[in-house]
mmCIF file of C-alpha atoms in Angstrom:
data_model
loop_
_atom_site.group_PDB
_atom_site.id
_atom_site.type_symbol
_atom_site.label_atom_id
_atom_site.label_comp_id
_atom_site.label_asym_id
_atom_site.label_seq_id
_atom_site.Cartn_x
_atom_site.Cartn_y
_atom_site.Cartn_z
ATOM 1 C CA UNK N 438 58.688 19.993 -0.976
ATOM 2 C CA UNK N 439 61.219 18.957 -2.874
ATOM 3 C CA UNK N 440 60.414 16.819 -5.358
ATOM 4 C CA UNK N 441 61.132 17.941 -9.240
ATOM 5 C CA UNK N 442 58.328 16.115 -10.911
ATOM 6 C CA UNK N 443 56.415 17.628 -13.829
ATOM 7 C CA UNK N 444 53.325 15.590 -12.566
ATOM 8 C CA UNK N 445 50.644 16.112 -9.975
ATOM 9 C CA UNK N 446 48.170 13.969 -8.551
ATOM 10 C CA UNK N 447 44.923 16.031 -7.820
ATOM 11 C CA UNK N 448 42.499 14.335 -5.125
ATOM 12 C CA UNK N 449 39.326 16.106 -6.181
ATOM 13 C CA UNK N 450 36.868 16.630 -3.549
ATOM 14 C CA UNK N 451 37.111 13.496 -1.190
ATOM 15 C CA UNK N 452 35.848 15.380 1.943
ATOM 16 C CA UNK N 453 33.936 14.317 4.965
ATOM 17 C CA UNK N 454 30.545 16.067 4.000
ATOM 18 C CA UNK N 455 30.690 13.910 0.641
ATOM 19 C CA UNK N 456 32.105 10.507 0.794
ATOM 20 C CA UNK N 457 32.449 9.974 5.050
ATOM 21 C CA UNK N 458 30.061 7.482 6.477
ATOM 22 C CA UNK N 459 28.743 9.894 8.575
ATOM 23 C CA UNK N 460 29.081 12.728 6.448
ATOM 24 C CA UNK N 461 25.981 14.593 5.065
ATOM 25 C CA UNK N 462 25.995 12.783 1.555
ATOM 26 C CA UNK N 463 27.977 9.597 2.604
ATOM 27 C CA UNK N 464 24.432 8.444 4.256
ATOM 28 C CA UNK N 465 23.050 8.828 0.251
ATOM 29 C CA UNK N 466 23.760 8.180 -2.724
ATOM 30 C CA UNK N 467 27.420 9.505 -3.042
ATOM 31 C CA UNK N 468 28.051 7.044 0.246
ATOM 32 C CA UNK N 469 26.647 3.991 -1.821
ATOM 33 C CA UNK N 470 28.992 4.349 -4.710
ATOM 34 C CA UNK N 471 31.886 5.202 -2.408
ATOM 35 C CA UNK N 472 31.092 2.091 -0.157
ATOM 36 C CA UNK N 473 30.469 0.036 -3.068
ATOM 37 C CA UNK N 474 33.342 0.699 -5.566
ATOM 38 C CA UNK N 475 35.882 0.785 -2.498
ATOM 39 C CA UNK N 476 36.572 4.529 -3.301
ATOM 40 C CA UNK N 477 38.325 5.314 -0.422
ATOM 41 C CA UNK N 478 40.815 2.207 -0.079
ATOM 42 C CA UNK N 479 41.909 2.431 -3.771
ATOM 43 C CA UNK N 480 42.301 6.138 -3.617
ATOM 44 C CA UNK N 481 44.770 5.646 -0.678
ATOM 45 C CA UNK N 482 46.353 3.286 -2.723
ATOM 46 C CA UNK N 483 46.648 5.654 -5.520
ATOM 47 C CA UNK N 484 48.276 8.533 -3.332
ATOM 48 C CA UNK N 485 50.962 6.182 -1.691
ATOM 49 C CA UNK N 486 51.833 5.001 -5.101
ATOM 50 C CA UNK N 487 52.377 8.807 -6.026
ATOM 51 C CA UNK N 488 53.932 9.569 -3.030
ATOM 52 C CA UNK N 489 56.455 6.612 -3.619
ATOM 53 C CA UNK N 490 57.276 7.896 -7.380
ATOM 54 C CA UNK N 491 58.071 11.201 -5.930
ATOM 55 C CA UNK N 492 54.636 12.970 -7.289
ATOM 56 C CA UNK N 493 53.485 15.796 -5.322
ATOM 57 C CA UNK N 494 49.475 15.147 -4.289
ATOM 58 C CA UNK N 495 46.911 18.466 -4.325
ATOM 59 C CA UNK N 496 43.834 18.082 -2.266
ATOM 60 C CA UNK N 497 40.703 20.037 -3.695
ATOM 61 C CA UNK N 498 38.001 20.898 -1.540
ATOM 62 C CA UNK N 499 35.030 22.838 -2.305
ATOM 63 C CA UNK N 500 34.222 25.075 1.007
ATOM 64 C CA UNK N 501 32.169 28.135 2.042
ATOM 65 C CA UNK N 502 32.823 30.911 4.751
ATOM 66 C CA UNK N 503 30.807 30.305 7.560
ATOM 67 C CA UNK N 504 28.223 32.890 6.059
ATOM 68 C CA UNK N 505 28.256 31.418 2.813
ATOM 69 C CA UNK N 506 29.482 34.640 0.929
ATOM 70 C CA UNK N 507 30.981 32.622 -1.763
ATOM 71 C CA UNK N 508 28.213 30.594 -2.610
ATOM 72 C CA UNK N 509 25.888 31.372 -5.257
ATOM 73 C CA UNK N 510 22.411 31.405 -4.088
ATOM 74 C CA UNK N 511 20.936 30.416 -7.492
ATOM 75 C CA UNK N 512 23.006 27.406 -8.676
ATOM 76 C CA UNK N 513 21.259 24.359 -8.644
ATOM 77 C CA UNK N 514 24.563 22.583 -7.304
ATOM 78 C CA UNK N 515 25.100 24.352 -4.616
ATOM 79 C CA UNK N 516 22.192 25.976 -3.374
ATOM 80 C CA UNK N 517 21.673 23.349 -1.094
ATOM 81 C CA UNK N 518 24.986 23.691 1.027
ATOM 82 C CA UNK N 519 23.538 26.543 2.942
ATOM 83 C CA UNK N 520 20.083 24.888 3.773
ATOM 84 C CA UNK N 521 21.883 21.802 4.904
ATOM 85 C CA UNK N 522 24.778 23.549 6.610
ATOM 86 C CA UNK N 523 27.220 21.793 4.808
ATOM 87 C CA UNK N 524 30.467 22.380 2.767
ATOM 88 C CA UNK N 525 31.264 24.784 5.667
ATOM 89 C CA UNK N 526 35.273 25.646 5.992
ATOM 90 C CA UNK N 527 36.792 25.612 9.066
ATOM 91 C CA UNK N 528 34.809 22.558 10.330
ATOM 92 C CA UNK N 529 35.009 18.332 10.069
ATOM 93 C CA UNK N 530 32.745 18.568 6.943
ATOM 94 C CA UNK N 531 35.326 20.091 4.675
ATOM 95 C CA UNK N 532 38.196 18.209 6.197
ATOM 96 C CA UNK N 533 39.275 15.528 3.589
ATOM 97 C CA UNK N 534 38.811 11.797 4.393
ATOM 98 C CA UNK N 535 41.049 10.797 7.404
ATOM 99 C CA UNK N 536 42.109 7.326 5.568
ATOM 100 C CA UNK N 537 43.640 9.358 2.527
ATOM 101 C CA UNK N 538 46.304 10.163 4.823
ATOM 102 C CA UNK N 539 46.414 13.883 3.997
ATOM 103 C CA UNK N 540 50.147 15.731 4.886
ATOM 104 C CA UNK N 541 50.736 18.981 5.808
ATOM 105 C CA UNK N 542 53.252 19.174 3.043
ATOM 106 C CA UNK N 543 50.548 18.256 0.454
ATOM 107 C CA UNK N 544 48.837 21.117 -1.436
ATOM 108 C CA UNK N 545 45.440 22.060 -0.178
ATOM 109 C CA UNK N 546 43.367 23.760 -2.591
ATOM 110 C CA UNK N 547 39.973 25.473 -1.643
ATOM 111 C CA UNK N 548 37.377 25.922 -4.346
ATOM 112 C CA UNK N 549 33.978 27.762 -4.762
ATOM 113 C CA UNK N 550 32.607 26.365 -7.512
ATOM 114 C CA UNK N 551 32.407 23.060 -9.292
ATOM 115 C CA UNK N 552 36.059 23.520 -11.290
ATOM 116 C CA UNK N 553 39.450 23.330 -9.227
ATOM 117 C CA UNK N 554 40.880 25.604 -11.722
ATOM 118 C CA UNK N 555 37.810 28.620 -11.615
ATOM 119 C CA UNK N 556 39.233 31.258 -8.442
ATOM 120 C CA UNK N 557 41.833 28.875 -6.831
ATOM 121 C CA UNK N 558 45.524 28.916 -6.403
ATOM 122 C CA UNK N 559 45.756 25.785 -8.656
ATOM 123 C CA UNK N 560 46.960 27.197 -11.854
ATOM 124 C CA UNK N 561 49.533 29.302 -9.947
ATOM 125 C CA UNK N 562 50.798 26.164 -8.409
ATOM 126 C CA UNK N 563 51.262 23.925 -11.596
ATOM 127 C CA UNK N 564 52.863 27.292 -13.430
ATOM 128 C CA UNK N 565 55.397 27.738 -10.408
ATOM 129 C CA UNK N 566 56.353 23.878 -10.193
ATOM 130 C CA UNK N 567 56.324 23.412 -14.236
ATOM 131 C CA UNK N 568 53.713 20.988 -13.901
ATOM 132 C CA UNK N 569 52.934 19.073 -17.342
ATOM 133 C CA UNK N 570 50.547 15.875 -16.498
ATOM 134 C CA UNK N 571 47.692 15.862 -14.145
ATOM 135 C CA UNK N 572 46.644 12.472 -12.624
ATOM 136 C CA UNK N 573 43.619 12.695 -11.040
ATOM 137 C CA UNK N 574 40.338 11.089 -9.563
ATOM 138 C CA UNK N 575 37.371 12.176 -7.082
ATOM 139 C CA UNK N 576 33.630 12.816 -6.404
ATOM 140 C CA UNK N 577 31.951 13.050 -8.823
ATOM 141 C CA UNK N 578 32.669 11.924 -12.013
ATOM 142 C CA UNK N 579 30.225 14.190 -13.716
ATOM 143 C CA UNK N 580 31.093 17.387 -12.077
ATOM 144 C CA UNK N 581 34.491 17.909 -10.389
ATOM 145 C CA UNK N 582 36.451 15.182 -12.853
ATOM 146 C CA UNK N 583 34.743 16.371 -16.056
ATOM 147 C CA UNK N 584 35.959 19.980 -15.062
ATOM 148 C CA UNK N 585 39.480 19.139 -14.213
ATOM 149 C CA UNK N 586 39.734 17.135 -17.195
ATOM 150 C CA UNK N 587 38.171 19.542 -19.763
ATOM 151 C CA UNK N 588 39.746 22.735 -18.274
ATOM 152 C CA UNK N 589 43.128 20.836 -17.994
ATOM 153 C CA UNK N 590 42.877 20.162 -21.306
ATOM 154 C CA UNK N 591 42.199 23.167 -22.812
ATOM 155 C CA UNK N 592 45.365 24.663 -20.660
ATOM 156 C CA UNK N 593 47.265 21.799 -22.568
ATOM 157 C CA UNK N 594 47.955 19.502 -19.428
ATOM 158 C CA UNK N 595 48.304 15.636 -20.057
ATOM 159 C CA UNK N 596 45.691 14.428 -18.230
ATOM 160 C CA UNK N 597 45.153 10.932 -16.669
ATOM 161 C CA UNK N 598 42.104 9.973 -15.056
ATOM 162 C CA UNK N 599 41.985 7.099 -12.281
ATOM 163 C CA UNK N 600 38.617 5.481 -13.349
ATOM 164 C CA UNK N 601 38.267 3.463 -10.129
ATOM 165 C CA UNK N 602 38.822 6.238 -7.825
ATOM 166 C CA UNK N 603 35.638 7.871 -8.899
ATOM 167 C CA UNK N 604 32.074 7.384 -8.668
ATOM 168 C CA UNK N 605 28.680 9.668 -9.376
ATOM 169 C CA UNK N 606 25.570 9.290 -7.561
ATOM 170 C CA UNK N 607 24.484 6.547 -9.603
ATOM 171 C CA UNK N 608 26.378 3.737 -11.916
ATOM 172 C CA UNK N 609 24.759 5.464 -14.777
ATOM 173 C CA UNK N 610 26.025 9.059 -14.388
ATOM 174 C CA UNK N 611 29.560 7.810 -13.382
ATOM 175 C CA UNK N 612 29.292 5.633 -16.940
ATOM 176 C CA UNK N 613 27.967 8.306 -18.963
ATOM 177 C CA UNK N 614 30.854 10.726 -17.895
ATOM 178 C CA UNK N 615 33.678 8.307 -18.397
ATOM 179 C CA UNK N 616 32.419 7.938 -22.026
ATOM 180 C CA UNK N 617 32.247 11.745 -22.466
ATOM 181 C CA UNK N 618 35.738 12.174 -21.217
ATOM 182 C CA UNK N 619 38.120 9.644 -23.021
ATOM 183 C CA UNK N 620 38.434 11.926 -25.785
ATOM 184 C CA UNK N 621 40.232 14.557 -23.255
ATOM 185 C CA UNK N 622 42.210 12.300 -21.568
ATOM 186 C CA UNK N 623 43.545 9.014 -20.845
ATOM 187 C CA UNK N 624 41.825 6.493 -18.578
ATOM 188 C CA UNK N 625 43.830 4.293 -16.190
ATOM 189 C CA UNK N 626 43.222 2.810 -12.601
ATOM 190 C CA UNK N 627 44.625 2.626 -9.357
ATOM 191 C CA UNK N 628 46.009 -0.634 -9.671
ATOM 192 C CA UNK N 629 47.390 -0.076 -13.313
ATOM 193 C CA UNK N 630 48.999 3.791 -13.220
ATOM 194 C CA UNK N 631 52.385 4.171 -13.233
ATOM 195 C CA UNK N 632 52.897 7.658 -11.729
ATOM 196 C CA UNK N 633 56.215 9.318 -13.399
#
């Protein structure tokens, strides 16, 4: 990768178990919001724009070993993973949605918690590349997007959220999360964003 950009676009948790029509959550509330808001097509549009601008792409995925050794047993958000056999690394469910066009040169950041900064390679990548600005979007607004914005802000990164490429299990949860994040980031959209 030869980009000298000081920006990166992080595509957050856009994996099959969460967003694909055939995925575990794609058949439930997340899937309804993803389809209703046109999240896949809008995210692909944003990825293509970022590539044209020479901005590196990082795909962040949540996943656990087949025996779920990293999965916290008492977590309200992750306890269902083991029970339902989802978020298992090396399976179709933890692969990025195929329509997003992930490439070999893109960064692939695997996480075991909500935050993409916790116990992952993300911070090392950002520092090594001299990144100062993070564009981000993904599922869900009130989990990984919120964690990225708040933690990125406190690490002195400029954060731009592509709001139309995000959703939560309900419209209300998404809107509440967006309102809470506006103090910490800039809100944009896949059509308005200028990657630089």
